[in-house]
Short mmCIF file of C-alpha atoms and ligand atoms in Angstrom, two decimals:
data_model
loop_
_atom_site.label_atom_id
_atom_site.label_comp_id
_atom_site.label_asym_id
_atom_site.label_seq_id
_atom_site.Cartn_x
_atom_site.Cartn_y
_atom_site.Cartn_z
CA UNK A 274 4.12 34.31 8.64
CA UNK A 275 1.32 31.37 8.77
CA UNK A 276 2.35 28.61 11.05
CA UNK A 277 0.58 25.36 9.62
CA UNK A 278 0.92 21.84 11.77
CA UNK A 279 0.16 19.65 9.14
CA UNK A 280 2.26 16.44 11.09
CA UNK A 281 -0.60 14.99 13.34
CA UNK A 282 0.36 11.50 11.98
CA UNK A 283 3.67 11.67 13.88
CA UNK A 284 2.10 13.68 17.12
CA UNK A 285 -0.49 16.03 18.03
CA UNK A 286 -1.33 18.90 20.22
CA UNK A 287 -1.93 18.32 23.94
CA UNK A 288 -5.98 19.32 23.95
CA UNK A 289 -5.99 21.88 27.20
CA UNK A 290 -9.25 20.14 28.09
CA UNK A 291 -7.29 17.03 28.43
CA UNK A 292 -4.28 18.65 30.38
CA UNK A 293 -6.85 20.06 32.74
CA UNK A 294 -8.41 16.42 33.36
CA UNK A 295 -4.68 15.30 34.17
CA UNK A 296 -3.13 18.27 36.24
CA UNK A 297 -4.79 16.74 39.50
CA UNK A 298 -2.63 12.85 39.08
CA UNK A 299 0.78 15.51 38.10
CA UNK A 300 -0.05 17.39 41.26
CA UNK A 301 -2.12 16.58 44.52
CA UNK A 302 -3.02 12.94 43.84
CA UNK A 303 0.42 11.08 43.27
CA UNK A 304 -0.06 8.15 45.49
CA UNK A 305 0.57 5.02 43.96
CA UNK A 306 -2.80 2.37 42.93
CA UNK A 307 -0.67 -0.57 44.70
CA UNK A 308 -1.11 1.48 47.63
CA UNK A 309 -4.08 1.27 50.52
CA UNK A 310 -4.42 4.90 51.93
CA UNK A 311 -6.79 7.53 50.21
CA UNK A 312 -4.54 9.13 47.40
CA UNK A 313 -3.08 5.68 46.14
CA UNK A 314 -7.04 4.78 46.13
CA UNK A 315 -7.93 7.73 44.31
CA UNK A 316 -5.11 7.15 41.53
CA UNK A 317 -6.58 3.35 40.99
CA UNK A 318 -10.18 4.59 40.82
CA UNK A 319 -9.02 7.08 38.05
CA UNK A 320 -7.15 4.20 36.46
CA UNK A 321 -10.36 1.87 36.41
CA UNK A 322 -12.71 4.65 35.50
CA UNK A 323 -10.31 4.97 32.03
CA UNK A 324 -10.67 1.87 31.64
CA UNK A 325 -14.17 1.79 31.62
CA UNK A 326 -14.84 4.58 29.37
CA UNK A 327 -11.95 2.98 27.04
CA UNK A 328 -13.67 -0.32 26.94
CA UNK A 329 -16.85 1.39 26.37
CA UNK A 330 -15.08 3.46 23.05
CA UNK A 331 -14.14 0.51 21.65
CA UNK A 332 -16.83 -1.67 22.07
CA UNK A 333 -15.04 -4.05 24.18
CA UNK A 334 -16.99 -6.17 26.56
CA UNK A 335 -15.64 -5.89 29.83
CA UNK A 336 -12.90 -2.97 31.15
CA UNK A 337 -10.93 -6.10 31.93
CA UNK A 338 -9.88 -6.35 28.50
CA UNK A 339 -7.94 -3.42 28.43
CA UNK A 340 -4.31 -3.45 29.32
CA UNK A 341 -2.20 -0.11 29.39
CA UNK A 342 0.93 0.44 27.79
CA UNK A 343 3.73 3.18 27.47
CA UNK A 344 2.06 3.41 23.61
CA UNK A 345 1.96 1.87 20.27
CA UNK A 346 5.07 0.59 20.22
CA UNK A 347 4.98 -1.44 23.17
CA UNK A 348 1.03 -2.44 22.29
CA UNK A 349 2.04 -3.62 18.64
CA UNK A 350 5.23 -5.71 20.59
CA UNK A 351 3.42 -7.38 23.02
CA UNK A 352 0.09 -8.33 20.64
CA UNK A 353 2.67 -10.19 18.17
CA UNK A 354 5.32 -11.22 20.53
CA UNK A 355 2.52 -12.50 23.09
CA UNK A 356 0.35 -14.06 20.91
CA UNK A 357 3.36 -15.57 18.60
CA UNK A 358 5.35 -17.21 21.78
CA UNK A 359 2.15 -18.28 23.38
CA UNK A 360 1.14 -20.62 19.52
CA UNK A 361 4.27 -21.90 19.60
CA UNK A 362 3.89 -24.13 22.35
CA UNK A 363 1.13 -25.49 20.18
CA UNK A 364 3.44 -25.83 17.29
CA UNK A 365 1.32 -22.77 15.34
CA UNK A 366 4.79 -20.68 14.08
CA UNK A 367 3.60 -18.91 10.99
CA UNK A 368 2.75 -14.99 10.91
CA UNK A 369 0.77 -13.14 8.57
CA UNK A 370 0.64 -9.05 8.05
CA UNK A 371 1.20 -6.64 5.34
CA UNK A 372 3.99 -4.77 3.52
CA UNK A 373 3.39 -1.88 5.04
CA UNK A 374 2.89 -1.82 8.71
CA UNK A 375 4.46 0.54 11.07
CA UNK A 376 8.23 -0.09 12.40
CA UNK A 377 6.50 -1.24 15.62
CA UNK A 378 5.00 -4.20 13.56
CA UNK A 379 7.98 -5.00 10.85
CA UNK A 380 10.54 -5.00 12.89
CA UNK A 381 8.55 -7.22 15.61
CA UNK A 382 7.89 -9.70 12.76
CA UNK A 383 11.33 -9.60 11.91
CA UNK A 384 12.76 -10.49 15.39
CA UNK A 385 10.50 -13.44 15.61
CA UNK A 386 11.86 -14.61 12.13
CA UNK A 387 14.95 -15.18 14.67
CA UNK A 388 13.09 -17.20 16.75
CA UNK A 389 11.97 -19.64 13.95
CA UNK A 390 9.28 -18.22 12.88
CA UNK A 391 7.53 -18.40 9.42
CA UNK A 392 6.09 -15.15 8.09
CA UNK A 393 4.07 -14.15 4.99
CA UNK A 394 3.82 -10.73 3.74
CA UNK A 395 0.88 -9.37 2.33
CA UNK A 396 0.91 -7.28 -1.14
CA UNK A 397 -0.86 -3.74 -0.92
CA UNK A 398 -1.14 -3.32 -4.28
CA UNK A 399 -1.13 0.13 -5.80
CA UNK A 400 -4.03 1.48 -3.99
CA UNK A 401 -2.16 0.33 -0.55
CA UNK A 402 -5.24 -1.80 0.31
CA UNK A 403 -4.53 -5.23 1.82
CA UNK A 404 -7.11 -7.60 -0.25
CA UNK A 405 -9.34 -9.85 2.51
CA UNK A 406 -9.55 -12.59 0.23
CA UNK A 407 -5.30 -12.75 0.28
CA UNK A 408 -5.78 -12.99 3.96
CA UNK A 409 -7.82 -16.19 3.40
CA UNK A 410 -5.45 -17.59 0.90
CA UNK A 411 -2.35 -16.93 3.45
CA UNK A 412 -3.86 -18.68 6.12
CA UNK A 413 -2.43 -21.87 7.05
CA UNK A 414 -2.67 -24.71 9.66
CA UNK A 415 -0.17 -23.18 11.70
CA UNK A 416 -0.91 -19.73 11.63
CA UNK A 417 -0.39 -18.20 14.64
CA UNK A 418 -1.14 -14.61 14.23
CA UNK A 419 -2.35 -12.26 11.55
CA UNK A 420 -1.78 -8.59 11.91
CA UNK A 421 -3.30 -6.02 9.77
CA UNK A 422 -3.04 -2.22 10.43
CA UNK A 423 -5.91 -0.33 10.71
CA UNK A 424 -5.23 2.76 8.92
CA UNK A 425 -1.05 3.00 7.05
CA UNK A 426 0.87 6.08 9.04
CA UNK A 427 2.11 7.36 5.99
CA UNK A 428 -0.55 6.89 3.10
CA UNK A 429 -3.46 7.14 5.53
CA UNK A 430 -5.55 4.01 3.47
CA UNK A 431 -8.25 2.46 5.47
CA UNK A 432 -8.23 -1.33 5.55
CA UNK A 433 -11.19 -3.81 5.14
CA UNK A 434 -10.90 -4.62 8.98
CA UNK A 435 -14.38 -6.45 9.55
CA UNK A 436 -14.11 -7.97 6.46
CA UNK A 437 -10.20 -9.55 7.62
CA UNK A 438 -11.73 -10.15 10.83
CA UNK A 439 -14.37 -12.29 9.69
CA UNK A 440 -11.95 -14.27 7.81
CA UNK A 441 -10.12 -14.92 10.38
CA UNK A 442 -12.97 -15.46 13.16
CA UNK A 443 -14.21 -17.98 10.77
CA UNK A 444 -10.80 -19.94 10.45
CA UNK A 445 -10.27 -19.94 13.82
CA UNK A 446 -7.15 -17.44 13.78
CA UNK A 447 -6.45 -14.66 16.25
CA UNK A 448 -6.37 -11.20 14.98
CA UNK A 449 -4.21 -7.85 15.82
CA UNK A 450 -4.75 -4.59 14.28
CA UNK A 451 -2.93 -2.00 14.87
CA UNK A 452 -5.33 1.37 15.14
CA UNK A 453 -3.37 3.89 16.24
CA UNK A 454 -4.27 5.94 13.00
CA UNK A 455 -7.40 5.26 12.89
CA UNK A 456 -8.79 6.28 16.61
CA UNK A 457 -10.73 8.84 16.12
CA UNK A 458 -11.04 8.89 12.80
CA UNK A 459 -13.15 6.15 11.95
CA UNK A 460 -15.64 4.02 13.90
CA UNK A 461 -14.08 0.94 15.55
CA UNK A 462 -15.75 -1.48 17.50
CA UNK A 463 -13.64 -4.93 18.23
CA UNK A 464 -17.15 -6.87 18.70
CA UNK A 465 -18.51 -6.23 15.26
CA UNK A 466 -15.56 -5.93 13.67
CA UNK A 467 -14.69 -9.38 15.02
CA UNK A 468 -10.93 -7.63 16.27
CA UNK A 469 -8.82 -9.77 18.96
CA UNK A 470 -6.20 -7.73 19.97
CA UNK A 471 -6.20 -3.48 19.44
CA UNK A 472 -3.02 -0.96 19.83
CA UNK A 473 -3.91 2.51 20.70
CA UNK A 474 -1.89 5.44 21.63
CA UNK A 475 -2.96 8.85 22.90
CA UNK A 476 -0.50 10.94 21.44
CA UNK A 477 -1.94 10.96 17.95
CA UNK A 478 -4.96 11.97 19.44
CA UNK A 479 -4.37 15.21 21.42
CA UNK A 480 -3.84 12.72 24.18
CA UNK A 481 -0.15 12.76 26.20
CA UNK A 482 2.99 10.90 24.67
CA UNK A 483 4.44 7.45 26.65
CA UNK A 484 0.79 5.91 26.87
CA UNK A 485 -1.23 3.40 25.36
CA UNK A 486 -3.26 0.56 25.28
CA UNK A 487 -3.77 -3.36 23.92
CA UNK A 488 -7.56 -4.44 24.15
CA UNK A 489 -7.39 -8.62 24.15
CA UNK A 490 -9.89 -10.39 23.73
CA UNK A 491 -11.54 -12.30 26.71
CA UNK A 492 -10.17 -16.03 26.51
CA UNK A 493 -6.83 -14.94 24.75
CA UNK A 494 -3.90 -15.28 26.95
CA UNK A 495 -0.45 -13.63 25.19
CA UNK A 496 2.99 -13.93 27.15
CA UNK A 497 3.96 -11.63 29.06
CA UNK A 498 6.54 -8.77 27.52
CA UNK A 499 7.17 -6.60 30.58
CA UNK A 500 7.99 -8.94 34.23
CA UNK A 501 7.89 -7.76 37.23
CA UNK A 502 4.88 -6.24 39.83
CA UNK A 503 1.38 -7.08 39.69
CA UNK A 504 -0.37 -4.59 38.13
CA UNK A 505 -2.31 -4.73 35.09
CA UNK A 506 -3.44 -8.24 36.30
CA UNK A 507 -0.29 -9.78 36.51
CA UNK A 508 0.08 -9.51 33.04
CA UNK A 509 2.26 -6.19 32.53
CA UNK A 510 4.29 -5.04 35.16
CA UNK A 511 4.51 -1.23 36.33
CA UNK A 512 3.32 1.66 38.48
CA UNK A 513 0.55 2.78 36.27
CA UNK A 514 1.31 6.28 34.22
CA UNK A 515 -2.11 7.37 35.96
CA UNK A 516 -1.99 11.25 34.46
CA UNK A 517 -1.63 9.88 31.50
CA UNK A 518 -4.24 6.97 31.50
CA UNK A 519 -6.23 9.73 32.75
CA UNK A 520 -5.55 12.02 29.48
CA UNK A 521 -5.58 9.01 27.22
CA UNK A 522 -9.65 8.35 28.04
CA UNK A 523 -9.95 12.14 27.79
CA UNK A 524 -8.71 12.72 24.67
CA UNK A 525 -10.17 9.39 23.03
CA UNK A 526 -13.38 10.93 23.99
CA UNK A 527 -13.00 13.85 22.91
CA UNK A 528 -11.74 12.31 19.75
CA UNK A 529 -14.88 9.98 19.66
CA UNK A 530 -17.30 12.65 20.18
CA UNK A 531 -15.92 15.08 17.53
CA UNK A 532 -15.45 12.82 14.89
CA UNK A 533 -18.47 13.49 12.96
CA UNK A 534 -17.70 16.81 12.79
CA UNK A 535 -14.01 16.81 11.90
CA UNK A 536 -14.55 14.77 9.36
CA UNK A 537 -17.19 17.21 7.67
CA UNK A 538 -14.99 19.97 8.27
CA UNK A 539 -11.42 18.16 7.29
CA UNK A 540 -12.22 16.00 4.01
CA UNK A 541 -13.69 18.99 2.04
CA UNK A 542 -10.57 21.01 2.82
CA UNK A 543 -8.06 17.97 2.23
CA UNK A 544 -9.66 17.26 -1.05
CA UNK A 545 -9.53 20.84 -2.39
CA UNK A 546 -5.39 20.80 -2.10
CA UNK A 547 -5.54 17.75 -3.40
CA UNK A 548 -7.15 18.78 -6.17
CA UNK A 549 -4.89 21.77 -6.43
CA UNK A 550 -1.81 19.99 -6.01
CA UNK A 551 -2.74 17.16 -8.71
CA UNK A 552 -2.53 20.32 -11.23
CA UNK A 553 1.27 20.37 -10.82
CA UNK A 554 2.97 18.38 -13.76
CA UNK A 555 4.38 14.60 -12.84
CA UNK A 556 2.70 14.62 -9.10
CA UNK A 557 0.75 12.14 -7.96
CA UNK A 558 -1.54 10.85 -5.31
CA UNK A 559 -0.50 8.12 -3.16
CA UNK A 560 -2.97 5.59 -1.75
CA UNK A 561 -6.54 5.57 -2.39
CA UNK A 562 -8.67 8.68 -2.58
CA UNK A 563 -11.58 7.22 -0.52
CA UNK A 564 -10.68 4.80 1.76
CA UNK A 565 -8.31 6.91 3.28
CA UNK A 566 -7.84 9.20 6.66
CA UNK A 567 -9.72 12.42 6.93
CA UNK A 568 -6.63 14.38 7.59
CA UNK A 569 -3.99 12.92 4.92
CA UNK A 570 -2.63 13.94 1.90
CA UNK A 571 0.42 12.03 0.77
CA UNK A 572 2.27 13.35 -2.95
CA UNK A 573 4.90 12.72 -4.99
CA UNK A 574 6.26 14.95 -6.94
CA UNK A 575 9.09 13.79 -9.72
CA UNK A 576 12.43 15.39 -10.29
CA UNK A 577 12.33 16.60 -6.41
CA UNK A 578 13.74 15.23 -2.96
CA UNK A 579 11.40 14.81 -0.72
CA UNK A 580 13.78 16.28 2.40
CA UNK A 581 14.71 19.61 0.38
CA UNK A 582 10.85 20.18 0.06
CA UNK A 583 10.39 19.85 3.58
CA UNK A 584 12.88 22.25 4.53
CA UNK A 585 11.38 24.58 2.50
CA UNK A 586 7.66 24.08 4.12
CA UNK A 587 9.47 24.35 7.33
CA UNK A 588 11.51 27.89 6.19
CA UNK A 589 7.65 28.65 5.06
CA UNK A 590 5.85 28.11 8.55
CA UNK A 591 5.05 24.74 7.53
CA UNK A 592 5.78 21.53 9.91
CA UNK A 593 5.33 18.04 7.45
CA UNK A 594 7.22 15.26 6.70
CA UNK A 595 8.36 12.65 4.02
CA UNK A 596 6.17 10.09 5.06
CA UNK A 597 7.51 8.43 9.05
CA UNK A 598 8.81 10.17 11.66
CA UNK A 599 10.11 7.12 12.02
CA UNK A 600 12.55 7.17 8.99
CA UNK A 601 12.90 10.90 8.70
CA UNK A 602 16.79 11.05 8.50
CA UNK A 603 17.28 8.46 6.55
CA UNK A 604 17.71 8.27 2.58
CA UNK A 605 16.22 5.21 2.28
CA UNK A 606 12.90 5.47 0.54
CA UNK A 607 9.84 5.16 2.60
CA UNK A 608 9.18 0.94 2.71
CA UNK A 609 5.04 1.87 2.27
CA UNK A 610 5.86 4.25 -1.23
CA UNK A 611 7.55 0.99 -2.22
CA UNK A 612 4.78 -1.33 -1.33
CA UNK A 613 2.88 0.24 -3.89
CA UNK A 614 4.79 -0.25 -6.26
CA UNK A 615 6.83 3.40 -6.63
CA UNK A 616 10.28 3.32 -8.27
CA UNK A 617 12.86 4.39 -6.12
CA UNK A 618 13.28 7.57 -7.48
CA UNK A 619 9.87 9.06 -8.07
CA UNK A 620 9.19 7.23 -3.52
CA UNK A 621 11.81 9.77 -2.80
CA UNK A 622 9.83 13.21 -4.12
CA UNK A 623 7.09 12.37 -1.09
CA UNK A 624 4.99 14.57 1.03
CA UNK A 625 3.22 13.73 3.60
CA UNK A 626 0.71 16.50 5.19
CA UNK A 627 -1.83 15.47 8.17
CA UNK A 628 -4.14 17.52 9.45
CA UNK A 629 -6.16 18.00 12.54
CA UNK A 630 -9.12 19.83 13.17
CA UNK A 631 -7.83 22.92 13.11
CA UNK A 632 -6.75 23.59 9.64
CA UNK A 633 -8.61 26.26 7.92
CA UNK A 634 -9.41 27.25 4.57
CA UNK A 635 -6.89 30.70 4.25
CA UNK A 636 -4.54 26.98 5.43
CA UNK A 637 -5.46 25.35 2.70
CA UNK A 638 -4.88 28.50 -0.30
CA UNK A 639 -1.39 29.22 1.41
CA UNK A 640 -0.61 25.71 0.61
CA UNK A 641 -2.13 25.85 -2.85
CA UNK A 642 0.05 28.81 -3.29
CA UNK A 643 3.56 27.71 -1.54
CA UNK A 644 4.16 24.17 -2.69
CA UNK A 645 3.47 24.55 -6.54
CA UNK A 646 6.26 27.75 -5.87
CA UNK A 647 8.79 25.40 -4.09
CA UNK A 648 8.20 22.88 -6.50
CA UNK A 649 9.08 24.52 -8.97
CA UNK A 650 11.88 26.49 -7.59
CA UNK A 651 13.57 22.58 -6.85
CA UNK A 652 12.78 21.68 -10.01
CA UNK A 653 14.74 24.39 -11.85
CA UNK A 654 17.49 23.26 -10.13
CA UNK A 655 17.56 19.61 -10.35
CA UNK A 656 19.28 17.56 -12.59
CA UNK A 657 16.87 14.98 -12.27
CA UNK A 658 14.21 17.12 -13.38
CA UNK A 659 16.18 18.35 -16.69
CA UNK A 660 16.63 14.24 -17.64
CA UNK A 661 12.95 14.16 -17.51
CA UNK A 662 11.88 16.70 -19.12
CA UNK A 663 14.74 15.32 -21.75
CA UNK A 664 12.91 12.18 -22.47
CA UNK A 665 9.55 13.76 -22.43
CA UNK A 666 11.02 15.54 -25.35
CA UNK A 667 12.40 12.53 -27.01
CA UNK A 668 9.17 10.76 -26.94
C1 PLP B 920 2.86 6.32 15.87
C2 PLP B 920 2.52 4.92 15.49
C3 PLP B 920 2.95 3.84 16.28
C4 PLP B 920 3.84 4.02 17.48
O1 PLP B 920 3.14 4.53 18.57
P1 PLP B 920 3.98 5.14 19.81
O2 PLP B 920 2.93 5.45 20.81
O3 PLP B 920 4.67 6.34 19.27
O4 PLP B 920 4.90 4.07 20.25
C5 PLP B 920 2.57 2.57 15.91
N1 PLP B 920 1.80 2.36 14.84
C6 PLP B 920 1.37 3.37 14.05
C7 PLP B 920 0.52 3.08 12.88
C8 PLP B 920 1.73 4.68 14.35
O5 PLP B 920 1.33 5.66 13.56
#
C-alpha cells in the first residue's frame, strides 16, 4: 500500500543531513557551554555559530537577538507574556491578535485576561486574512502588544506581515508574529518586514522536536519567563539543548535554501487535488487559494465527520488530520473553521493535508482516487447527509 505523510503542519521528518550535523553534541561533545575546558567550549562555539547563521536567515541584525527556546510554545509565551508584563509597569494593558492564532497564542492571551488585561480580537473574515487596516483601527493608547501569526496552522493563509508591521512601527507599538508555519516557506526578514519579536521551531522544518527560538528586537527588553542560570544572557535560564540548536540552524538552512524549489515542485501538485477534490458535491476550500502555504490543502466536506475520514486515510496509508494536532481528540470544532465564519456542522467535515517536499504526483492521483471513494462511502451512511440531500430536493 502507498504510505503518504501529508501532516508536516503538526511535525516533520528528521532530514538525515541534519541528524548527521547533530550526532557529534548526542555523542563525543557533551560538555556543557557554562563550562571552561575544551568540550564545554566546543558545545558554546556550536551554540553561537547557530546563532549566527539564524540571525543571518532572518535578517536580524546582530546574533544577539536571538534567544533559544524548547519551541513554539515557549517562544509564543514568553513574546506575549514578556512584552505584556514588561507595558504594564507603564500602564500599557491592552493586547491585540487575531481569531485564529495557535493554542500557544490564545490561550497566552487568555491567561493575561487574568491578570487584568484588555484584549481585542481580530476578525479573519472568510478568506482567514487578518485586514492591516483593522490593526490600525484596534490600536489604542495603551496597547501593549499586537500579535499576528505569520502563516494559520490549520488553513495555511499568509498574513500581510510588512504591511501590520508598518502599522505598528509607525504607531509606536511592538510587534510579535508567530512564524513557525511560515519558515521556510516564505521569505521573512524582521528588518524589512519591520517584525519585533519572531517564534520559530525546528520541528516543522525537518529540524528536531523541544527547540526553538524568539528573535527580539535590539532595545526591547520582555520579562523573563524561565528563572534561574545565566545563559541565554541572563534572560532565559538553562543548559542549552546544543544538538538541537545545532539541528535547528541546519534544517532552517536547508529549509531556506530549498525553498525556491519546493515551492515550484509543491504548489502545482497541491493545486491539482485541489482542483480534483473541489469536483466532489458540497466540499469546499478553506482559506484563500493564493495567499496560502505551499504545502496545504484544508476541505470540508458536508454530511461527513471529519475524524471518521481520517481514520479511513489512515486504514488507506494516509497520515492527516482535522485541522490541529492540537485539538485532535476533541469534538469541538476547530476555533480557525469558525473564524471564518463555518457553521458548526459543515467546521466538523474538515481535512487538513500538508505536504513536504516529498510528495509526488502517483501521491497526488491516489488521493484524487481515495478521498472522493471514502467520501462517498461516509456519505451513504450518514444521516446528516440524507437531511441534505432532503432539502436540496425540497428547494
Ligand atoms: C506547532 C506550532 C506551534 C507550537 O510549536 P511547538 O514547537 O510544538 O511548541 C506554535 N504555533 C504554530 C503556528 C504552530 O504550528
Amino acid at each position: 500500500m502507498r504510505k503518504i505523510y501529508a501532516d508536516n503542519a503538526a511535525t516533520t521528518a528528521l532530514d538525515p543531513r541534519v541528524l548527521e550535523q547533530m550526532m557529534p553534541y548526542l555523542t563525543t561533545v557533551y560538555g556543557n557551554p557554562s563550562s571552561l575546558y575544551r568540550i564545554g567550549a566546543q558545545a558554546k562555539d556550536a551554540v553561537e555559530t547557530a546563532r549566527e547563521k539564524i540571525a543571518s536567515l532572518i535578517g536580524a541584525k546582530s546574533a544577539s537577538e536571538i534567544y533559544f527556546t524548547s519551541g513554539g510554545s515557549e517562544s509564543d509565551n514568553w513574546a506575549i507574556k514578556g512584552v505584556a508584563r514588561a507595558m504594564k509597569k507603564r500602564g500599557k494593558t491592552h493586547i491585540i491578535t487575531s481569531k485564529f492564532e495557535h493554542h500557544a497564542v490564545l490561550h497566552t492571551v487568555h491567561a493575561l485576561k487574568k491578570e487584568g488585561f484588555t484584549v481585542t480580537m481580530l476578525d479573519v473574515y472568510e478568506n482567514g486574512l487578518v485586514r492591516p487596516e483593522d490593526v490600525a483601527e484596534a490600536i489604542r493608547e495603551d496597547t501593549a502588544i499586537v500579535s499576528v501569526m505569520y502563516a494559520n496552522n490549520e488553513i495555511g493563509t499568509i498574513q500581510p506581515i510588512a504591511e501590520i508591521g508598518a502599522i505598528c512601527r509607525q504607531r509606536g507599538v511592538i510587534f510579535h508574529t508567530d512564524a513557525v508555519q511560515a519558515m521556510g516557506n516564505t521569505p521573512i526578514d524582521v528588518e524589512q518586514q519591520q517584525i519585533d519579536l519572531l517564534s520559530m521551531t525546528a520541528h516543522k522544518l525537518h529540524g528536531p522536536k523541544g527547540v526553538g527560538a524568539l528573535y527580539i528586537r535590539k532595545g526591547i527588553r520582555p520579562s523573563i519567563l524561565i528563572d534561574g542560570g545565566a545563559q541565554e544572557r541572563g534572560m532565559r535560564a538553562g543548559t542549552e539543548n546544543v544538538a538541537g540548536i545545532v539541528g535547528f540552524a541546519a534544517a532552517l538552512e536547508l529549509a531556506i535554501d530549498g525553498m525556491q524549489q519546493r515551492i515550484d515542485h509543491v504548489v502545482p501538485l497541491r493545486n491539482r487535488l485541489i482542483d480534483g477534490l473541489l469536483q466532489i458535491e458540497r466540499s469546499r476550500l478553506n482559506g484563500d487559494r493564493d495567499a496560502r502555504l505551499p504545502g496545504n490543502v484544508n476541505m470540508c466536506f458536508e454530511g461527513i465527520e471529519g475524524e471518521s475520514l481520517l481514520l479511513r486515510l489512515d486504514m488507506n496509508g494516509v497520515s492527516a488530520s482535522s485541522g490541529s494536532a492540537c485539538t485532535s481528540g476533541s469534538l469541538d470544532p476547530s476555533h480557525v473553521l469558525l473564524a471564518i465564519g463555518l457553521p458548526h456542522e459543515v467546521a466538523h467535515g474538515s481535512m487538513r493535508l500538508s505536504f513536504s517536499d516529498d510528495i509526488s504526483d502517483e501521491d497526488i492521483d491516489y488521493l484524487l482516487e481515495l478521498v472522493p471513494n471514502i467520501v462517498t462511502y461516509l456519505r451513504n451512511m450518514s444521516p446528516l447527509w440524507e437531511t441534505i440531500k432532503k432539502n436540496e430536493r425540497n428547494g
